[in-house]
mmCIF file of C-alpha atoms in Angstrom:
data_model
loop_
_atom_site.group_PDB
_atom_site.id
_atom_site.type_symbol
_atom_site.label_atom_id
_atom_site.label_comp_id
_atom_site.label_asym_id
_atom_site.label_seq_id
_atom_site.Cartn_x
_atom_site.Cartn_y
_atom_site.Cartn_z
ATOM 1 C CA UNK M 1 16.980 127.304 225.370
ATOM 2 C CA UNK M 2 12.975 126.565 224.908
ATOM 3 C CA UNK M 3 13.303 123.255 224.311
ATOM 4 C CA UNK M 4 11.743 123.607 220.410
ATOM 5 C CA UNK M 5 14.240 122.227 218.234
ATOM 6 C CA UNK M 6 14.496 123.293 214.464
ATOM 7 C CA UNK M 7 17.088 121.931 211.686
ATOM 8 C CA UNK M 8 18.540 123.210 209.390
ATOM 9 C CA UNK M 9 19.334 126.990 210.998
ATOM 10 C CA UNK M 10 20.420 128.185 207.582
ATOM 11 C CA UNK M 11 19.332 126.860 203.716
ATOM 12 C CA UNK M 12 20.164 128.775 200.582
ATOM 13 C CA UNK M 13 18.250 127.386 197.229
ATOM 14 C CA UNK M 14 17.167 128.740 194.010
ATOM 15 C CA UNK M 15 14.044 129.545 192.802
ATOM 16 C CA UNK M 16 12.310 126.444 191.507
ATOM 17 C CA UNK M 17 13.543 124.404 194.266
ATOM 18 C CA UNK M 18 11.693 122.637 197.061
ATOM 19 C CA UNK M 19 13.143 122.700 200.818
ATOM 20 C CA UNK M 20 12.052 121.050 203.868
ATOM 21 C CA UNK M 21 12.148 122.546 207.127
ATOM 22 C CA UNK M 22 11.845 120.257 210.401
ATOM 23 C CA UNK M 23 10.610 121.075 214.327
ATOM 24 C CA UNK M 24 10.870 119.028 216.918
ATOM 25 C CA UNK M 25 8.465 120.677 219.914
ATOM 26 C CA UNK M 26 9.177 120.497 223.163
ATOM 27 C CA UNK M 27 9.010 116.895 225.562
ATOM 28 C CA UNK M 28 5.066 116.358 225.806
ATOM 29 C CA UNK M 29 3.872 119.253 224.177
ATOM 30 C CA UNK M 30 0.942 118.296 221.305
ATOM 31 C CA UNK M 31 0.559 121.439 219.147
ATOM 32 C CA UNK M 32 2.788 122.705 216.421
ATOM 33 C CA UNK M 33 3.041 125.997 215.047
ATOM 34 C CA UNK M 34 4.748 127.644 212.103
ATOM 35 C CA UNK M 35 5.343 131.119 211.603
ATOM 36 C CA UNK M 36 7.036 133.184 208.718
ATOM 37 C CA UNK M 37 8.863 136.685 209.908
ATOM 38 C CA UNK M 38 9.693 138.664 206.986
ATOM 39 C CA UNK M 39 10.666 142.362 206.375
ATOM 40 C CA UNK M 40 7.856 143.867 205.058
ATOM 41 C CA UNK M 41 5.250 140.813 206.708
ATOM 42 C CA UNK M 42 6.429 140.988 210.168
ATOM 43 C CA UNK M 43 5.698 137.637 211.852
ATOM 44 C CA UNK M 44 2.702 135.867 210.533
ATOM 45 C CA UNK M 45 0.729 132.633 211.446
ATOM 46 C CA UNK M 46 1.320 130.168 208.523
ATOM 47 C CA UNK M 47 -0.151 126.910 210.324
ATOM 48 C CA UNK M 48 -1.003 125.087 213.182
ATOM 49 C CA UNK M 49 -0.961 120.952 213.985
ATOM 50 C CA UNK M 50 -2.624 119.266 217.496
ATOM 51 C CA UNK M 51 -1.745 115.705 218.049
ATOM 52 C CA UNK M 52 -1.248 114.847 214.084
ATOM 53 C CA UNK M 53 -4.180 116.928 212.905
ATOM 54 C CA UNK M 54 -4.138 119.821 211.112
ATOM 55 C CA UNK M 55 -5.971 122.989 213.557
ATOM 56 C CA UNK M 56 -5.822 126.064 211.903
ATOM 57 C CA UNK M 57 -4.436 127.774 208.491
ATOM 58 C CA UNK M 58 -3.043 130.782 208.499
ATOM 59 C CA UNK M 59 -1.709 133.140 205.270
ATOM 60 C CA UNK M 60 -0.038 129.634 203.992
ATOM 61 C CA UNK M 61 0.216 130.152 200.415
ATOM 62 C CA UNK M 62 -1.035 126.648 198.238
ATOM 63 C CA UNK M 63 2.656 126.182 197.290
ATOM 64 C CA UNK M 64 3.500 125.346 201.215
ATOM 65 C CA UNK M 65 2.176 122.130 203.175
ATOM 66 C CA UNK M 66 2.947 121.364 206.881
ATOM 67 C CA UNK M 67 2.660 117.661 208.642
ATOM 68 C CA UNK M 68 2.643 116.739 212.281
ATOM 69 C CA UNK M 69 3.914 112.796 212.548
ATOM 70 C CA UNK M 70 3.137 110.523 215.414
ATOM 71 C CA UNK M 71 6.296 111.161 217.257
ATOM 72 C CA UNK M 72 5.175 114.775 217.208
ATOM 73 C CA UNK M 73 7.891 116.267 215.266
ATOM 74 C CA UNK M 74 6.641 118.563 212.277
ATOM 75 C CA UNK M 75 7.975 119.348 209.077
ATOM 76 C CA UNK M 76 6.961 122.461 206.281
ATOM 77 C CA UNK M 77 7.174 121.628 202.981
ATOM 78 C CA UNK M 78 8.150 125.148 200.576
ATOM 79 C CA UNK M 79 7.942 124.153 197.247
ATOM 80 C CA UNK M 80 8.301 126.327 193.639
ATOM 81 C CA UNK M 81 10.292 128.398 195.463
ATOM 82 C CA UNK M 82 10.477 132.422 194.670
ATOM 83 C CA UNK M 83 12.266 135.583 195.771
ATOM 84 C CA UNK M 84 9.730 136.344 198.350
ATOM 85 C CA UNK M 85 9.913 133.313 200.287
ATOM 86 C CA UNK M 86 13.048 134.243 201.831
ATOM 87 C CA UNK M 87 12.445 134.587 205.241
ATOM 88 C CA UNK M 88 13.038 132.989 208.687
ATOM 89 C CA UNK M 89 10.693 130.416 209.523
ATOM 90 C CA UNK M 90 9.728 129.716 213.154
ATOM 91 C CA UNK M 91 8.387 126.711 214.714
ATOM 92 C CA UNK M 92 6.642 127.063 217.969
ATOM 93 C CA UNK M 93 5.158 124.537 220.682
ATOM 94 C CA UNK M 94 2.521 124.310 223.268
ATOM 95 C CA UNK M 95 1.515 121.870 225.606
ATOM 96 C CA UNK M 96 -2.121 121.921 224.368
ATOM 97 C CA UNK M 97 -4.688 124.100 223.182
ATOM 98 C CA UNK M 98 -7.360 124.369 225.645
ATOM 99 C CA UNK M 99 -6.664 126.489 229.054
ATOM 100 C CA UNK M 100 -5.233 129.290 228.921
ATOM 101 C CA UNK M 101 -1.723 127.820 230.465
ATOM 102 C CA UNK M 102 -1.750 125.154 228.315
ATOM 103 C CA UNK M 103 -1.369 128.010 225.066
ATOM 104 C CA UNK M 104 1.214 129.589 225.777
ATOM 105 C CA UNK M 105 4.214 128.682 223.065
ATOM 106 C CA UNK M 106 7.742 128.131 222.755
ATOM 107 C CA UNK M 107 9.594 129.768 220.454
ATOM 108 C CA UNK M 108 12.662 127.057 218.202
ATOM 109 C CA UNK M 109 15.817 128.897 216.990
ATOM 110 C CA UNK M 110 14.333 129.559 213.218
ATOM 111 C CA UNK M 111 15.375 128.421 209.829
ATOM 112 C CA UNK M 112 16.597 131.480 207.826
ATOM 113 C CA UNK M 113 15.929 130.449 204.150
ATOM 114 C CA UNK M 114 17.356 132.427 201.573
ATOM 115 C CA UNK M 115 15.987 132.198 197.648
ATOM 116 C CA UNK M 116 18.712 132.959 195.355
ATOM 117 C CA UNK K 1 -10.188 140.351 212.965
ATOM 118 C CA UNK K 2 -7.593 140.566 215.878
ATOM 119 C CA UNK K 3 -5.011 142.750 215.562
ATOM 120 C CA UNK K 4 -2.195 144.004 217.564
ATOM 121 C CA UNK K 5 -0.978 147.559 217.386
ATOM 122 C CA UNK K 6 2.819 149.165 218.784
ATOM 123 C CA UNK K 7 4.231 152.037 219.112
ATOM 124 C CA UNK K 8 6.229 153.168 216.334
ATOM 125 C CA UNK K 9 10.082 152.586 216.895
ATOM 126 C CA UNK K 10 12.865 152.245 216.763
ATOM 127 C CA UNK K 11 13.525 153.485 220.523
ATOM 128 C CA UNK K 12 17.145 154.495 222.005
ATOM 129 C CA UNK K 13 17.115 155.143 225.809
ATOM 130 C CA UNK K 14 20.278 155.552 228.135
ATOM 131 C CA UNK K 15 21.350 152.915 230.720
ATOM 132 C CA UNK K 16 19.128 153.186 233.644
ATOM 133 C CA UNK K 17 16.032 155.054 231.834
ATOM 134 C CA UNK K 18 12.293 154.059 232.528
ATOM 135 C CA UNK K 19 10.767 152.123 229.475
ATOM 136 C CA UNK K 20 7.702 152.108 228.179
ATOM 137 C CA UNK K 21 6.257 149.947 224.836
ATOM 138 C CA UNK K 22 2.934 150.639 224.184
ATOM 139 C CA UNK K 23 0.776 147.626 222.894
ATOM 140 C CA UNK K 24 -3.189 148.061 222.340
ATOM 141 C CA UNK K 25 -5.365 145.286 221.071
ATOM 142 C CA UNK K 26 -8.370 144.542 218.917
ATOM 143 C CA UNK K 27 -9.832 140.846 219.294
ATOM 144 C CA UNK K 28 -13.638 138.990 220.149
ATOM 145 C CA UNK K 29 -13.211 137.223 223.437
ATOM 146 C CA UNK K 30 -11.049 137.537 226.050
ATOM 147 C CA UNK K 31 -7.359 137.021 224.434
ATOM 148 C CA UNK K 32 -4.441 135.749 226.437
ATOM 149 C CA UNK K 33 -1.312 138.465 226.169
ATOM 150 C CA UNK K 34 1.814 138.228 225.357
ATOM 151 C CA UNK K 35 5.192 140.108 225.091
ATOM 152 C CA UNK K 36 8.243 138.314 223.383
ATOM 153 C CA UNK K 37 11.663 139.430 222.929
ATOM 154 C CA UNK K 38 14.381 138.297 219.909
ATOM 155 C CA UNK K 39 17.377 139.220 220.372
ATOM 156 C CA UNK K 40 20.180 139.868 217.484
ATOM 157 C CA UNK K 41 20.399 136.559 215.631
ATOM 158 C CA UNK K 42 18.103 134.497 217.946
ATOM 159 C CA UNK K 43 14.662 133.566 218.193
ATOM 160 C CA UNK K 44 11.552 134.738 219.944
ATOM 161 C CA UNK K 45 11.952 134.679 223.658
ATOM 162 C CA UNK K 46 8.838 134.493 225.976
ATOM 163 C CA UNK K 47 8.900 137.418 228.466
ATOM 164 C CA UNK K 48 5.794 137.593 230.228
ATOM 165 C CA UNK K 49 2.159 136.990 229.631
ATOM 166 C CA UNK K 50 -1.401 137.409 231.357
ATOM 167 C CA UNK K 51 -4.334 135.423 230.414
ATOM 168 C CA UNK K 52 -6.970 137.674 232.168
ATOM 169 C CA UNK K 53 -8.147 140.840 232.340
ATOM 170 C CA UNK K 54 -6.113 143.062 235.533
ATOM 171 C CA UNK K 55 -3.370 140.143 235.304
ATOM 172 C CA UNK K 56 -0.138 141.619 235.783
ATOM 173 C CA UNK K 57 3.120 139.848 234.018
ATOM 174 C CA UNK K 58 6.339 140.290 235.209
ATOM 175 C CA UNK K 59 9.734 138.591 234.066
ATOM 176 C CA UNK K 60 13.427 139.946 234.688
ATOM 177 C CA UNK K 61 11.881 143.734 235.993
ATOM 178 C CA UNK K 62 9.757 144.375 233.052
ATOM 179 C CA UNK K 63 6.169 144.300 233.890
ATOM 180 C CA UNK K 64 2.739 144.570 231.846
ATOM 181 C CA UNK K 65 -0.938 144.795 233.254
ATOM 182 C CA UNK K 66 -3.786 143.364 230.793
ATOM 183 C CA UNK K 67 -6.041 146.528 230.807
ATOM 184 C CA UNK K 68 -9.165 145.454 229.269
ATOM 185 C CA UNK K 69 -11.382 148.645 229.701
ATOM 186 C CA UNK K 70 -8.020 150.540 227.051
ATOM 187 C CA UNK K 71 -7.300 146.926 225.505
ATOM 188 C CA UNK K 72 -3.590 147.921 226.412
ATOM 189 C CA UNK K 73 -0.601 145.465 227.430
ATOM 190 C CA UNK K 74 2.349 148.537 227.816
ATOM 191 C CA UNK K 75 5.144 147.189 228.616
ATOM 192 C CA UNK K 76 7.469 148.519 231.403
ATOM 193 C CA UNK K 77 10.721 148.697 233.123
ATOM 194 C CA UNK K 78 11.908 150.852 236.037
ATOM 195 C CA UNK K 79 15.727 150.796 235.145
ATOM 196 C CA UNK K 80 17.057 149.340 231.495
ATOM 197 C CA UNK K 81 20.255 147.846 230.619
ATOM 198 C CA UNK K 82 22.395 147.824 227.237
ATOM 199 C CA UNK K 83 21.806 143.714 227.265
ATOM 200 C CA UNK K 84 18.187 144.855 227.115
ATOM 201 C CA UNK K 85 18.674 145.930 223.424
ATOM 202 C CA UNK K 86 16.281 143.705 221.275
ATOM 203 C CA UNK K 87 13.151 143.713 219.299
ATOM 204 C CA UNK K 88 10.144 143.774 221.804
ATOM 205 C CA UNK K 89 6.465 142.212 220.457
ATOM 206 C CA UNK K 90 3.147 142.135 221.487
ATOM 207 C CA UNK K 91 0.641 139.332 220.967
ATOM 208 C CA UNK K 92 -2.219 138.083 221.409
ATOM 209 C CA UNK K 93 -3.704 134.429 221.817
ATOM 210 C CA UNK K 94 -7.912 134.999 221.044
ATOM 211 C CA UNK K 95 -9.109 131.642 222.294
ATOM 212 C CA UNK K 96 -9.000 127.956 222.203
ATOM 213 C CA UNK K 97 -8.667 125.064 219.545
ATOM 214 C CA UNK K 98 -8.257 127.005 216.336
ATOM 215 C CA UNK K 99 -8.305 130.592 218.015
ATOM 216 C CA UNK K 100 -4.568 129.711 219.978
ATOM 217 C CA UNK K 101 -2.305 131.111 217.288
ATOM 218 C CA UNK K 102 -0.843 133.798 218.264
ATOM 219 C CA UNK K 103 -1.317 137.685 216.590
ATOM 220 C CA UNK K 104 1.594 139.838 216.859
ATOM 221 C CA UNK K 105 2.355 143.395 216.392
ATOM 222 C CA UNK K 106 4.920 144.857 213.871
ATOM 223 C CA UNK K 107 7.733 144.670 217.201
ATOM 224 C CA UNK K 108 9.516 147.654 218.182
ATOM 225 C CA UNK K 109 13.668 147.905 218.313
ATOM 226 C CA UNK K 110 15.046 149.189 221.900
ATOM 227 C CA UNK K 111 18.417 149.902 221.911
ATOM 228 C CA UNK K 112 20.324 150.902 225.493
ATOM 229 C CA UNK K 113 23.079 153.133 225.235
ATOM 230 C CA UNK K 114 25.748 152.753 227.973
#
């Protein structure tokens, strides 16, 4: 167990439709990242949150937005929803983003969202 | 940009065989590197790292030595077992701030036949 925390584990929607998909990181770490792990992707950055402010964008596509809240927990908004964006969606967590120790992440369970 | 490159898979060794996952690297700097592990229906799985160049990580008898002069990060084991089956990656951390996401290459399946 890593410690990252991710709800729900499974969603099934239909295209159209807008899901939200929630991390909580592990006890005092600051940054938050997503990442999307597709078939024919592999696992790619998506976005990245330190302290409540957005770091770094990865291949997010416009239809996708991300917040980090002042408790620290994050949340990634998928909205218009289309065949491709099934996928499983990991959160990650670090304790910072400076030295080198401080970067290394921790890997939540995934949420596995299917488009139907 | 950075980039992370494995060996092809998948790979199916017998109990007890010597493993090797080649991982080479293209990035600025001097990247932190990783290897993770997911196993069937579960998510990634840190499994060792080194954050400079010569470092050696080693977790549960696999091993990996950042070799900066062939930007390489194989990954090793002496002796696997079947609960070694799993998808193996490679990444890469390039810096600081910004730069900490991590890079990962395509992962490679290992299955261990008893």
């Amino acid at each position: 167990d890593s410690g990252v925390t991710q709800t729900p584990k499974h969603l099934i929607t239909a295209t159209g439709q807008r899901v939200t998909l929630r991390c909580s990181p592990r006890s005092g770490d600051l940054s938050v990242y997503w990442y999307q792990q597709s078939l024919d992707q592999g696992l790619q950055f998506l976005i990245q949150y330190y302290n409540g402010e957005e770091r770094a964008k990865g291949n997010i596509l416009e239809r996708f937005s991300a917040q980090q809240f002042p408790d620290l927990h994050s949340e990634l908004n998928l909205s218009s929803l289309e065949l491709g964006d099934s996928a499983l969606y990991f959160c990650a967590s670090s304790v910072g983003i400076g030295l080198a120790g401080e970067r290394v992440q921790f890997f939540g369970p995934g949420t596995r969202l299917t488009v139907l | 940009g950075d980039s992370v490159t494995q060996m092809e898979g998948p790979v199916t060794l017998s109990e007890e065989a010597f493993l090797t996952i080649n991982c080479t690297y293209t990035a600025t700097g001097y990247p932190s590197l990783f290897w993770y592990v997911q196993y069937p229906g579960e998510g990634l799985q840190l499994l060792l790292k080194a954050t400079k160049a010569d470092d050696k990580g080693s977790n549960k008898g696999f091993e990996a030595t950042y070799r900066k002069e062939t930007t390489s990060f194989h990954l090793e084991k002496g002796s696997v077992q079947v609960s070694d089956s799993a998808v193996y990656f490679c990444a890469l951390s390039a810096g600081t701030g910004a730069n900490s996401k991590l890079t990962f290459g395509k992962g490679i399946t290992l299955s261990v036949r008893p």
